[in-house]
Amino acid sequence: MKLSLYCGVSKIIRERGWEAAAKEALSLGCNMLETIDTPFSSEEPVLSSIEQVREARKVLDFHGVSISCCSVFANLYDSPETVEYLKSYAELAHELGSPFLHHTLLPWIEPCAEIPEAEDAIERAVSAAEEIANHAANFGITCLYEGQGLIVNGIEGYHKFFDEMKRSCKNVGVCGDIGNTLFVDVSPKDFFREFITDIKHVHVKEYKRFPSTEERKPGWMRTRDGSYISDVPLGTGICEIDECMKILKAAGYDDVVSIESTVPPPAVEYMKNTYNSIFK
């Protein structure tokens, strides 16, 4: 298992540069980074041009740090501009040395009036994701998708999207996110069992659940059944991290686990201990 630092990496790069991000990862015992960008937002992009990315890679190479994945938070529903952005991003990810481009699909996480009908939304997401993946194939990039939000999530919802992608694209895989399926009240370990043969990258986070009868507090996110979940340190919640790691081990997975926890130092230590207890 290889540990990659994800949480806070892009913020460090924007505020203090690539060298600071590399040194932060190394100080925590990680020699891999995962970045995330949000197109058309007010934030400065982490990956902005070929020239900038090549300079960043020189810095990472000097420190012996590599990129595990380049992620993009995006909504593919009726957004040609986002599709074009992600197609250009594939080349940037390649230049940075990333094997993967992970992007979100239909990221509505709570019921609201703007959520489209699921069948139409998935059809549009598949069409857009196919165009992106086919372009990414030109650079040897594999596109990854996690279960997220209310539409492409859980087992049934994810199958509706990913089965179509596998039929049309060879360079696609599952980003196994330990946590996101709780938004649709599906156990992370059940999702991992279902899609284990296609999992190529893993995000790890931790949530605690609160009943719908409690008054909602800042940071609490509503799940499909009306209860709430909120970020907590790894090992203190309900994400079944150990069980997911055991499923990965049984399948022979020995690739990256990217730490998305909001408290990286203890999260890295927790994952090292988990690895030693399960994989060794």
PDB file of C-alpha atoms in Angstrom:
ATOM      1  CA  MET A   1       0.000   0.000   0.000  1.00  0.00           C
ATOM      2  CA  LYS A   2       1.238   3.473  -0.902  1.00  0.00           C
ATOM      3  CA  LEU A   3       0.050   6.488   1.085  1.00  0.00           C
ATOM      4  CA  SER A   4      -0.794   9.714  -0.717  1.00  0.00           C
ATOM      5  CA  LEU A   5      -1.636  13.050   0.895  1.00  0.00           C
ATOM      6  CA  TYR A   6      -4.822  14.595  -0.540  1.00  0.00           C
ATOM      7  CA  CYS A   7      -6.511  16.797   2.049  1.00  0.00           C
ATOM      8  CA  GLY A   8      -5.156  20.338   2.058  1.00  0.00           C
ATOM      9  CA  VAL A   9      -2.575  19.729  -0.685  1.00  0.00           C
ATOM     10  CA  SER A  10      -4.042  22.123  -3.244  1.00  0.00           C
ATOM     11  CA  LYS A  11      -4.457  24.838  -0.610  1.00  0.00           C
ATOM     12  CA  ILE A  12      -0.769  24.518   0.308  1.00  0.00           C
ATOM     13  CA  ILE A  13       0.245  24.724  -3.360  1.00  0.00           C
ATOM     14  CA  ARG A  14      -1.854  27.853  -3.925  1.00  0.00           C
ATOM     15  CA  GLU A  15      -0.580  29.583  -0.805  1.00  0.00           C
ATOM     16  CA  ARG A  16       3.024  28.376  -0.498  1.00  0.00           C
ATOM     17  CA  GLY A  17       3.969  26.535  -3.678  1.00  0.00           C
ATOM     18  CA  TRP A  18       4.770  23.014  -4.820  1.00  0.00           C
ATOM     19  CA  GLU A  19       7.924  22.670  -2.749  1.00  0.00           C
ATOM     20  CA  ALA A  20       6.003  23.364   0.456  1.00  0.00           C
ATOM     21  CA  ALA A  21       3.429  20.714  -0.485  1.00  0.00           C
ATOM     22  CA  ALA A  22       6.171  18.164  -1.212  1.00  0.00           C
ATOM     23  CA  LYS A  23       7.898  18.879   2.106  1.00  0.00           C
ATOM     24  CA  GLU A  24       4.591  18.645   3.993  1.00  0.00           C
ATOM     25  CA  ALA A  25       3.872  15.232   2.508  1.00  0.00           C
ATOM     26  CA  LEU A  26       7.365  13.962   3.282  1.00  0.00           C
ATOM     27  CA  SER A  27       7.151  15.247   6.861  1.00  0.00           C
ATOM     28  CA  LEU A  28       4.043  13.101   7.328  1.00  0.00           C
ATOM     29  CA  GLY A  29       5.632  10.017   5.810  1.00  0.00           C
ATOM     30  CA  CYS A  30       4.019  10.248   2.368  1.00  0.00           C
ATOM     31  CA  ASN A  31       5.901  10.526  -0.908  1.00  0.00           C
ATOM     32  CA  MET A  32       2.823  11.024  -3.079  1.00  0.00           C
ATOM     33  CA  LEU A  33       0.378  13.885  -3.547  1.00  0.00           C
ATOM     34  CA  GLU A  34      -3.126  14.195  -4.955  1.00  0.00           C
ATOM     35  CA  THR A  35      -4.361  17.550  -6.214  1.00  0.00           C
ATOM     36  CA  ILE A  36      -7.849  18.905  -6.825  1.00  0.00           C
ATOM     37  CA  ASP A  37      -9.119  21.791  -8.936  1.00  0.00           C
ATOM     38  CA  THR A  38     -12.578  23.300  -9.407  1.00  0.00           C
ATOM     39  CA  PRO A  39     -13.111  24.759 -12.884  1.00  0.00           C
ATOM     40  CA  PHE A  40     -14.623  28.209 -13.329  1.00  0.00           C
ATOM     41  CA  SER A  41     -14.321  29.026  -9.627  1.00  0.00           C
ATOM     42  CA  SER A  42     -12.614  31.963  -7.938  1.00  0.00           C
ATOM     43  CA  GLU A  43      -9.721  29.733  -6.854  1.00  0.00           C
ATOM     44  CA  GLU A  44      -6.473  29.827  -8.745  1.00  0.00           C
ATOM     45  CA  PRO A  45      -6.057  26.483 -10.570  1.00  0.00           C
ATOM     46  CA  VAL A  46      -3.346  24.179  -9.294  1.00  0.00           C
ATOM     47  CA  LEU A  47      -2.706  22.938 -12.833  1.00  0.00           C
ATOM     48  CA  SER A  48      -2.912  25.896 -15.206  1.00  0.00           C
ATOM     49  CA  SER A  49      -0.580  25.408 -18.177  1.00  0.00           C
ATOM     50  CA  ILE A  50       1.919  22.977 -19.677  1.00  0.00           C
ATOM     51  CA  GLU A  51       4.815  25.233 -18.751  1.00  0.00           C
ATOM     52  CA  GLN A  52       3.663  25.655 -15.146  1.00  0.00           C
ATOM     53  CA  VAL A  53       3.070  21.925 -14.733  1.00  0.00           C
ATOM     54  CA  ARG A  54       6.506  21.037 -16.112  1.00  0.00           C
ATOM     55  CA  GLU A  55       8.146  23.361 -13.604  1.00  0.00           C
ATOM     56  CA  ALA A  56       6.063  21.807 -10.827  1.00  0.00           C
ATOM     57  CA  ARG A  57       7.179  18.334 -11.841  1.00  0.00           C
ATOM     58  CA  LYS A  58      10.842  19.377 -11.638  1.00  0.00           C
ATOM     59  CA  VAL A  59      10.242  20.443  -8.033  1.00  0.00           C
ATOM     60  CA  LEU A  60       8.484  17.187  -7.167  1.00  0.00           C
ATOM     61  CA  ASP A  61      11.163  15.078  -8.850  1.00  0.00           C
ATOM     62  CA  PHE A  62      13.873  16.893  -6.916  1.00  0.00           C
ATOM     63  CA  HIS A  63      12.186  15.963  -3.623  1.00  0.00           C
ATOM     64  CA  GLY A  64      11.332  12.407  -4.675  1.00  0.00           C
ATOM     65  CA  VAL A  65       7.596  13.041  -4.563  1.00  0.00           C
ATOM     66  CA  SER A  66       5.166  11.841  -7.235  1.00  0.00           C
ATOM     67  CA  ILE A  67       1.534  12.506  -8.121  1.00  0.00           C
ATOM     68  CA  SER A  68      -0.887   9.690  -7.341  1.00  0.00           C
ATOM     69  CA  CYS A  69      -3.893  11.296  -9.028  1.00  0.00           C
ATOM     70  CA  CYS A  70      -5.184  14.626 -10.335  1.00  0.00           C
ATOM     71  CA  SER A  71      -8.759  15.294  -9.283  1.00  0.00           C
ATOM     72  CA  VAL A  72     -11.318  17.798 -10.515  1.00  0.00           C
ATOM     73  CA  PHE A  73     -14.609  18.720  -8.862  1.00  0.00           C
ATOM     74  CA  ALA A  74     -17.028  19.091 -11.760  1.00  0.00           C
ATOM     75  CA  ASN A  75     -20.672  18.728 -12.767  1.00  0.00           C
ATOM     76  CA  LEU A  76     -21.136  17.087 -16.167  1.00  0.00           C
ATOM     77  CA  TYR A  77     -24.849  17.821 -16.478  1.00  0.00           C
ATOM     78  CA  ASP A  78     -25.384  20.013 -19.537  1.00  0.00           C
ATOM     79  CA  SER A  79     -21.936  21.645 -19.332  1.00  0.00           C
ATOM     80  CA  PRO A  80     -19.910  21.567 -22.594  1.00  0.00           C
ATOM     81  CA  GLU A  81     -17.417  24.025 -21.091  1.00  0.00           C
ATOM     82  CA  THR A  82     -16.640  21.581 -18.278  1.00  0.00           C
ATOM     83  CA  VAL A  83     -16.092  18.775 -20.780  1.00  0.00           C
ATOM     84  CA  GLU A  84     -13.578  20.856 -22.718  1.00  0.00           C
ATOM     85  CA  TYR A  85     -11.850  21.870 -19.483  1.00  0.00           C
ATOM     86  CA  LEU A  86     -11.465  18.242 -18.416  1.00  0.00           C
ATOM     87  CA  LYS A  87     -10.158  17.224 -21.827  1.00  0.00           C
ATOM     88  CA  SER A  88      -7.424  19.849 -21.570  1.00  0.00           C
ATOM     89  CA  TYR A  89      -6.778  18.826 -17.969  1.00  0.00           C
ATOM     90  CA  ALA A  90      -5.910  15.287 -19.076  1.00  0.00           C
ATOM     91  CA  GLU A  91      -2.811  16.585 -20.852  1.00  0.00           C
ATOM     92  CA  LEU A  92      -1.811  18.604 -17.783  1.00  0.00           C
ATOM     93  CA  ALA A  93      -2.212  15.519 -15.581  1.00  0.00           C
ATOM     94  CA  HIS A  94      -0.025  13.557 -17.990  1.00  0.00           C
ATOM     95  CA  GLU A  95       2.700  16.207 -17.930  1.00  0.00           C
ATOM     96  CA  LEU A  96       2.651  16.165 -14.134  1.00  0.00           C
ATOM     97  CA  GLY A  97       3.178  12.400 -14.161  1.00  0.00           C
ATOM     98  CA  SER A  98      -0.233  11.357 -12.902  1.00  0.00           C
ATOM     99  CA  PRO A  99      -1.558   7.981 -14.086  1.00  0.00           C
ATOM    100  CA  PHE A 100      -5.120   9.047 -13.297  1.00  0.00           C
ATOM    101  CA  LEU A 101      -7.630  11.815 -13.887  1.00  0.00           C
ATOM    102  CA  HIS A 102     -10.407  11.564 -11.322  1.00  0.00           C
ATOM    103  CA  HIS A 103     -13.398  13.821 -11.787  1.00  0.00           C
ATOM    104  CA  THR A 104     -16.812  14.030 -10.207  1.00  0.00           C
ATOM    105  CA  LEU A 105     -19.962  13.604 -12.274  1.00  0.00           C
ATOM    106  CA  LEU A 106     -23.263  14.781 -10.790  1.00  0.00           C
ATOM    107  CA  PRO A 107     -22.252  16.032  -7.354  1.00  0.00           C
ATOM    108  CA  TRP A 108     -25.615  17.019  -5.837  1.00  0.00           C
ATOM    109  CA  ILE A 109     -25.359  15.665  -2.284  1.00  0.00           C
ATOM    110  CA  GLU A 110     -28.675  16.888  -0.844  1.00  0.00           C
ATOM    111  CA  PRO A 111     -32.225  17.011  -2.218  1.00  0.00           C
ATOM    112  CA  CYS A 112     -33.071  20.321  -3.871  1.00  0.00           C
ATOM    113  CA  ALA A 113     -35.233  21.666  -6.673  1.00  0.00           C
ATOM    114  CA  GLU A 114     -32.292  21.775  -9.099  1.00  0.00           C
ATOM    115  CA  ILE A 115     -31.546  18.032  -9.073  1.00  0.00           C
ATOM    116  CA  PRO A 116     -32.409  16.552 -12.500  1.00  0.00           C
ATOM    117  CA  GLU A 117     -34.206  13.270 -13.101  1.00  0.00           C
ATOM    118  CA  ALA A 118     -31.719  10.456 -12.527  1.00  0.00           C
ATOM    119  CA  GLU A 119     -32.062   8.580 -15.831  1.00  0.00           C
ATOM    120  CA  ASP A 120     -31.576  11.711 -17.937  1.00  0.00           C
ATOM    121  CA  ALA A 121     -28.710  12.923 -15.735  1.00  0.00           C
ATOM    122  CA  ILE A 122     -26.820   9.621 -15.950  1.00  0.00           C
ATOM    123  CA  GLU A 123     -27.271   9.480 -19.721  1.00  0.00           C
ATOM    124  CA  ARG A 124     -25.775  12.957 -20.063  1.00  0.00           C
ATOM    125  CA  ALA A 125     -22.964  12.171 -17.627  1.00  0.00           C
ATOM    126  CA  VAL A 126     -22.032   9.019 -19.553  1.00  0.00           C
ATOM    127  CA  SER A 127     -21.947  10.884 -22.862  1.00  0.00           C
ATOM    128  CA  ALA A 128     -19.712  13.619 -21.430  1.00  0.00           C
ATOM    129  CA  ALA A 129     -17.455  11.213 -19.511  1.00  0.00           C
ATOM    130  CA  GLU A 130     -16.943   9.064 -22.624  1.00  0.00           C
ATOM    131  CA  GLU A 131     -15.718  12.100 -24.557  1.00  0.00           C
ATOM    132  CA  ILE A 132     -13.310  13.002 -21.758  1.00  0.00           C
ATOM    133  CA  ALA A 133     -12.012   9.444 -21.303  1.00  0.00           C
ATOM    134  CA  ASN A 134     -11.485   8.908 -25.036  1.00  0.00           C
ATOM    135  CA  HIS A 135      -9.436  12.091 -25.162  1.00  0.00           C
ATOM    136  CA  ALA A 136      -7.491  11.152 -22.013  1.00  0.00           C
ATOM    137  CA  ALA A 137      -6.552   7.837 -23.647  1.00  0.00           C
ATOM    138  CA  ASN A 138      -4.355   9.806 -26.066  1.00  0.00           C
ATOM    139  CA  PHE A 139      -2.102  10.629 -23.106  1.00  0.00           C
ATOM    140  CA  GLY A 140      -2.178   7.217 -21.438  1.00  0.00           C
ATOM    141  CA  ILE A 141      -4.437   8.548 -18.676  1.00  0.00           C
ATOM    142  CA  THR A 142      -7.029   6.374 -16.935  1.00  0.00           C
ATOM    143  CA  CYS A 143     -10.191   8.186 -15.844  1.00  0.00           C
ATOM    144  CA  LEU A 144     -11.572   7.343 -12.410  1.00  0.00           C
ATOM    145  CA  TYR A 145     -15.017   7.893 -10.909  1.00  0.00           C
ATOM    146  CA  GLU A 146     -16.154   7.623  -7.308  1.00  0.00           C
ATOM    147  CA  GLY A 147     -19.608   7.101  -5.935  1.00  0.00           C
ATOM    148  CA  GLN A 148     -20.740  10.582  -4.984  1.00  0.00           C
ATOM    149  CA  GLY A 149     -23.891  12.565  -4.394  1.00  0.00           C
ATOM    150  CA  LEU A 150     -27.431  11.264  -4.748  1.00  0.00           C
ATOM    151  CA  ILE A 151     -27.435  10.018  -8.351  1.00  0.00           C
ATOM    152  CA  VAL A 152     -24.225   8.157  -9.232  1.00  0.00           C
ATOM    153  CA  ASN A 153     -23.750   6.557  -5.837  1.00  0.00           C
ATOM    154  CA  GLY A 154     -24.403   3.394  -3.906  1.00  0.00           C
ATOM    155  CA  ILE A 155     -24.408   0.110  -5.772  1.00  0.00           C
ATOM    156  CA  GLU A 156     -27.388   0.435  -8.092  1.00  0.00           C
ATOM    157  CA  GLY A 157     -26.784   4.083  -8.981  1.00  0.00           C
ATOM    158  CA  TYR A 158     -23.090   3.535  -9.633  1.00  0.00           C
ATOM    159  CA  HIS A 159     -23.714   0.457 -11.793  1.00  0.00           C
ATOM    160  CA  LYS A 160     -26.006   2.487 -14.061  1.00  0.00           C
ATOM    161  CA  PHE A 161     -23.140   4.846 -14.857  1.00  0.00           C
ATOM    162  CA  PHE A 162     -20.034   2.684 -14.678  1.00  0.00           C
ATOM    163  CA  ASP A 163     -21.384  -0.306 -16.619  1.00  0.00           C
ATOM    164  CA  GLU A 164     -21.989   1.999 -19.577  1.00  0.00           C
ATOM    165  CA  MET A 165     -18.503   3.467 -19.280  1.00  0.00           C
ATOM    166  CA  LYS A 166     -16.878   0.032 -19.269  1.00  0.00           C
ATOM    167  CA  ARG A 167     -18.743  -0.902 -22.422  1.00  0.00           C
ATOM    168  CA  SER A 168     -17.380   2.046 -24.359  1.00  0.00           C
ATOM    169  CA  CYS A 169     -13.998   2.928 -22.812  1.00  0.00           C
ATOM    170  CA  LYS A 170     -11.043   0.766 -21.834  1.00  0.00           C
ATOM    171  CA  ASN A 171      -9.219   3.422 -19.784  1.00  0.00           C
ATOM    172  CA  VAL A 172     -11.687   3.751 -16.901  1.00  0.00           C
ATOM    173  CA  GLY A 173     -11.730   2.556 -13.310  1.00  0.00           C
ATOM    174  CA  VAL A 174     -13.315   2.995  -9.907  1.00  0.00           C
ATOM    175  CA  CYS A 175     -12.028   5.362  -7.265  1.00  0.00           C
ATOM    176  CA  GLY A 176     -13.053   3.511  -4.131  1.00  0.00           C
ATOM    177  CA  ASP A 177     -14.104   6.259  -1.741  1.00  0.00           C
ATOM    178  CA  ILE A 178     -14.419   5.045   1.851  1.00  0.00           C
ATOM    179  CA  GLY A 179     -17.212   7.325   2.996  1.00  0.00           C
ATOM    180  CA  ASN A 180     -19.203   8.724   0.085  1.00  0.00           C
ATOM    181  CA  THR A 181     -21.712   5.878  -0.131  1.00  0.00           C
ATOM    182  CA  LEU A 182     -23.063   6.875   3.273  1.00  0.00           C
ATOM    183  CA  PHE A 183     -24.833   9.767   1.561  1.00  0.00           C
ATOM    184  CA  VAL A 184     -27.185   7.192   0.068  1.00  0.00           C
ATOM    185  CA  ASP A 185     -27.103   4.966   3.150  1.00  0.00           C
ATOM    186  CA  VAL A 186     -24.980   2.227   1.581  1.00  0.00           C
ATOM    187  CA  SER A 187     -22.161   0.579   3.513  1.00  0.00           C
ATOM    188  CA  PRO A 188     -18.662   1.396   2.164  1.00  0.00           C
ATOM    189  CA  LYS A 189     -17.630  -2.250   2.535  1.00  0.00           C
ATOM    190  CA  ASP A 190     -20.611  -3.383   0.439  1.00  0.00           C
ATOM    191  CA  PHE A 191     -19.584  -0.953  -2.319  1.00  0.00           C
ATOM    192  CA  PHE A 192     -15.986  -2.214  -2.174  1.00  0.00           C
ATOM    193  CA  ARG A 193     -17.095  -5.848  -2.420  1.00  0.00           C
ATOM    194  CA  GLU A 194     -19.263  -5.052  -5.430  1.00  0.00           C
ATOM    195  CA  PHE A 195     -16.659  -3.101  -7.424  1.00  0.00           C
ATOM    196  CA  ILE A 196     -13.373  -4.494  -6.098  1.00  0.00           C
ATOM    197  CA  THR A 197     -12.201  -5.811  -9.480  1.00  0.00           C
ATOM    198  CA  ASP A 198     -12.326  -2.279 -10.928  1.00  0.00           C
ATOM    199  CA  ILE A 199     -10.924  -0.285  -7.978  1.00  0.00           C
ATOM    200  CA  LYS A 200      -7.676   1.383  -9.071  1.00  0.00           C
ATOM    201  CA  HIS A 201      -7.345   4.148  -6.473  1.00  0.00           C
ATOM    202  CA  VAL A 202      -8.736   4.706  -2.970  1.00  0.00           C
ATOM    203  CA  HIS A 203      -9.832   7.772  -1.005  1.00  0.00           C
ATOM    204  CA  VAL A 204     -10.152   7.399   2.750  1.00  0.00           C
ATOM    205  CA  LYS A 205     -12.152   9.651   5.067  1.00  0.00           C
ATOM    206  CA  GLU A 206     -14.297   9.143   8.151  1.00  0.00           C
ATOM    207  CA  TYR A 207     -17.834  10.153   9.095  1.00  0.00           C
ATOM    208  CA  LYS A 208     -19.997   9.925  12.175  1.00  0.00           C
ATOM    209  CA  ARG A 209     -23.780   9.625  11.852  1.00  0.00           C
ATOM    210  CA  PHE A 210     -26.335  11.694  13.747  1.00  0.00           C
ATOM    211  CA  PRO A 211     -30.089  10.973  13.797  1.00  0.00           C
ATOM    212  CA  SER A 212     -32.575  13.105  11.882  1.00  0.00           C
ATOM    213  CA  THR A 213     -34.247  14.015  15.170  1.00  0.00           C
ATOM    214  CA  GLU A 214     -31.249  16.111  16.250  1.00  0.00           C
ATOM    215  CA  GLU A 215     -31.012  19.801  15.386  1.00  0.00           C
ATOM    216  CA  ARG A 216     -28.704  20.228  12.423  1.00  0.00           C
ATOM    217  CA  LYS A 217     -25.304  21.730  13.245  1.00  0.00           C
ATOM    218  CA  PRO A 218     -22.801  23.531  10.955  1.00  0.00           C
ATOM    219  CA  GLY A 219     -20.883  21.025   8.835  1.00  0.00           C
ATOM    220  CA  TRP A 220     -23.498  18.294   9.109  1.00  0.00           C
ATOM    221  CA  MET A 221     -24.537  16.857   5.738  1.00  0.00           C
ATOM    222  CA  ARG A 222     -27.919  15.220   5.158  1.00  0.00           C
ATOM    223  CA  THR A 223     -28.123  11.670   3.817  1.00  0.00           C
ATOM    224  CA  ARG A 224     -30.888  10.135   1.733  1.00  0.00           C
ATOM    225  CA  ASP A 225     -32.692   8.724   4.786  1.00  0.00           C
ATOM    226  CA  GLY A 226     -32.754  12.119   6.504  1.00  0.00           C
ATOM    227  CA  SER A 227     -29.986  11.493   9.038  1.00  0.00           C
ATOM    228  CA  TYR A 228     -26.760  13.525   9.109  1.00  0.00           C
ATOM    229  CA  ILE A 229     -23.071  12.729   8.734  1.00  0.00           C
ATOM    230  CA  SER A 230     -20.058  14.820   9.673  1.00  0.00           C
ATOM    231  CA  ASP A 231     -16.271  14.528   9.340  1.00  0.00           C
ATOM    232  CA  VAL A 232     -14.410  12.948  12.255  1.00  0.00           C
ATOM    233  CA  PRO A 233     -10.837  11.596  12.686  1.00  0.00           C
ATOM    234  CA  LEU A 234     -10.063   8.266  11.038  1.00  0.00           C
ATOM    235  CA  GLY A 235     -11.028   5.299  13.153  1.00  0.00           C
ATOM    236  CA  THR A 236     -13.640   7.148  15.213  1.00  0.00           C
ATOM    237  CA  GLY A 237     -16.619   6.889  12.880  1.00  0.00           C
ATOM    238  CA  ILE A 238     -18.686   4.419  10.848  1.00  0.00           C
ATOM    239  CA  CYS A 239     -16.812   4.167   7.535  1.00  0.00           C
ATOM    240  CA  GLU A 240     -15.630   0.572   8.068  1.00  0.00           C
ATOM    241  CA  ILE A 241     -12.069   1.410   7.077  1.00  0.00           C
ATOM    242  CA  ASP A 242     -10.578  -1.828   8.399  1.00  0.00           C
ATOM    243  CA  GLU A 243     -13.184  -3.911   6.571  1.00  0.00           C
ATOM    244  CA  CYS A 244     -12.517  -2.076   3.301  1.00  0.00           C
ATOM    245  CA  MET A 245      -8.770  -2.587   3.726  1.00  0.00           C
ATOM    246  CA  LYS A 246      -9.332  -6.324   4.254  1.00  0.00           C
ATOM    247  CA  ILE A 247     -11.335  -6.484   1.023  1.00  0.00           C
ATOM    248  CA  LEU A 248      -8.493  -4.722  -0.800  1.00  0.00           C
ATOM    249  CA  LYS A 249      -5.921  -7.101   0.655  1.00  0.00           C
ATOM    250  CA  ALA A 250      -7.948 -10.180  -0.329  1.00  0.00           C
ATOM    251  CA  ALA A 251      -8.116  -8.858  -3.891  1.00  0.00           C
ATOM    252  CA  GLY A 252      -4.358  -8.282  -4.039  1.00  0.00           C
ATOM    253  CA  TYR A 253      -4.635  -4.485  -4.110  1.00  0.00           C
ATOM    254  CA  ASP A 254      -1.258  -2.915  -3.330  1.00  0.00           C
ATOM    255  CA  ASP A 255      -1.676   0.534  -4.800  1.00  0.00           C
ATOM    256  CA  VAL A 256      -2.473   4.009  -3.473  1.00  0.00           C
ATOM    257  CA  VAL A 257      -4.625   4.994  -0.530  1.00  0.00           C
ATOM    258  CA  SER A 258      -5.094   8.757  -0.653  1.00  0.00           C
ATOM    259  CA  ILE A 259      -5.820  10.432   2.673  1.00  0.00           C
ATOM    260  CA  GLU A 260      -8.782  12.782   2.383  1.00  0.00           C
ATOM    261  CA  SER A 261      -9.230  13.149   6.142  1.00  0.00           C
ATOM    262  CA  THR A 262      -9.431  16.703   7.452  1.00  0.00           C
ATOM    263  CA  VAL A 263      -6.754  15.985  10.093  1.00  0.00           C
ATOM    264  CA  PRO A 264      -3.795  14.604   8.078  1.00  0.00           C
ATOM    265  CA  PRO A 265      -1.104  13.943  10.743  1.00  0.00           C
ATOM    266  CA  PRO A 266      -3.104  11.464  12.877  1.00  0.00           C
ATOM    267  CA  ALA A 267      -4.773  10.138   9.712  1.00  0.00           C
ATOM    268  CA  VAL A 268      -1.422   9.128   8.234  1.00  0.00           C
ATOM    269  CA  GLU A 269      -0.437   7.422  11.482  1.00  0.00           C
ATOM    270  CA  TYR A 270      -3.785   5.626  11.608  1.00  0.00           C
ATOM    271  CA  MET A 271      -3.391   4.334   8.055  1.00  0.00           C
ATOM    272  CA  LYS A 272       0.183   3.175   8.723  1.00  0.00           C
ATOM    273  CA  ASN A 273      -1.030   1.223  11.751  1.00  0.00           C
ATOM    274  CA  THR A 274      -3.946  -0.176   9.756  1.00  0.00           C
ATOM    275  CA  TYR A 275      -1.599  -1.301   7.006  1.00  0.00           C
ATOM    276  CA  ASN A 276       0.757  -2.973   9.458  1.00  0.00           C
ATOM    277  CA  SER A 277      -2.092  -4.811  11.183  1.00  0.00           C
ATOM    278  CA  ILE A 278      -3.897  -5.958   8.024  1.00  0.00           C
ATOM    279  CA  PHE A 279      -1.415  -6.151   5.153  1.00  0.00           C
ATOM    280  CA  LYS A 280       1.644  -7.483   6.992  1.00  0.00           C
TER     281      LYS A 280
END
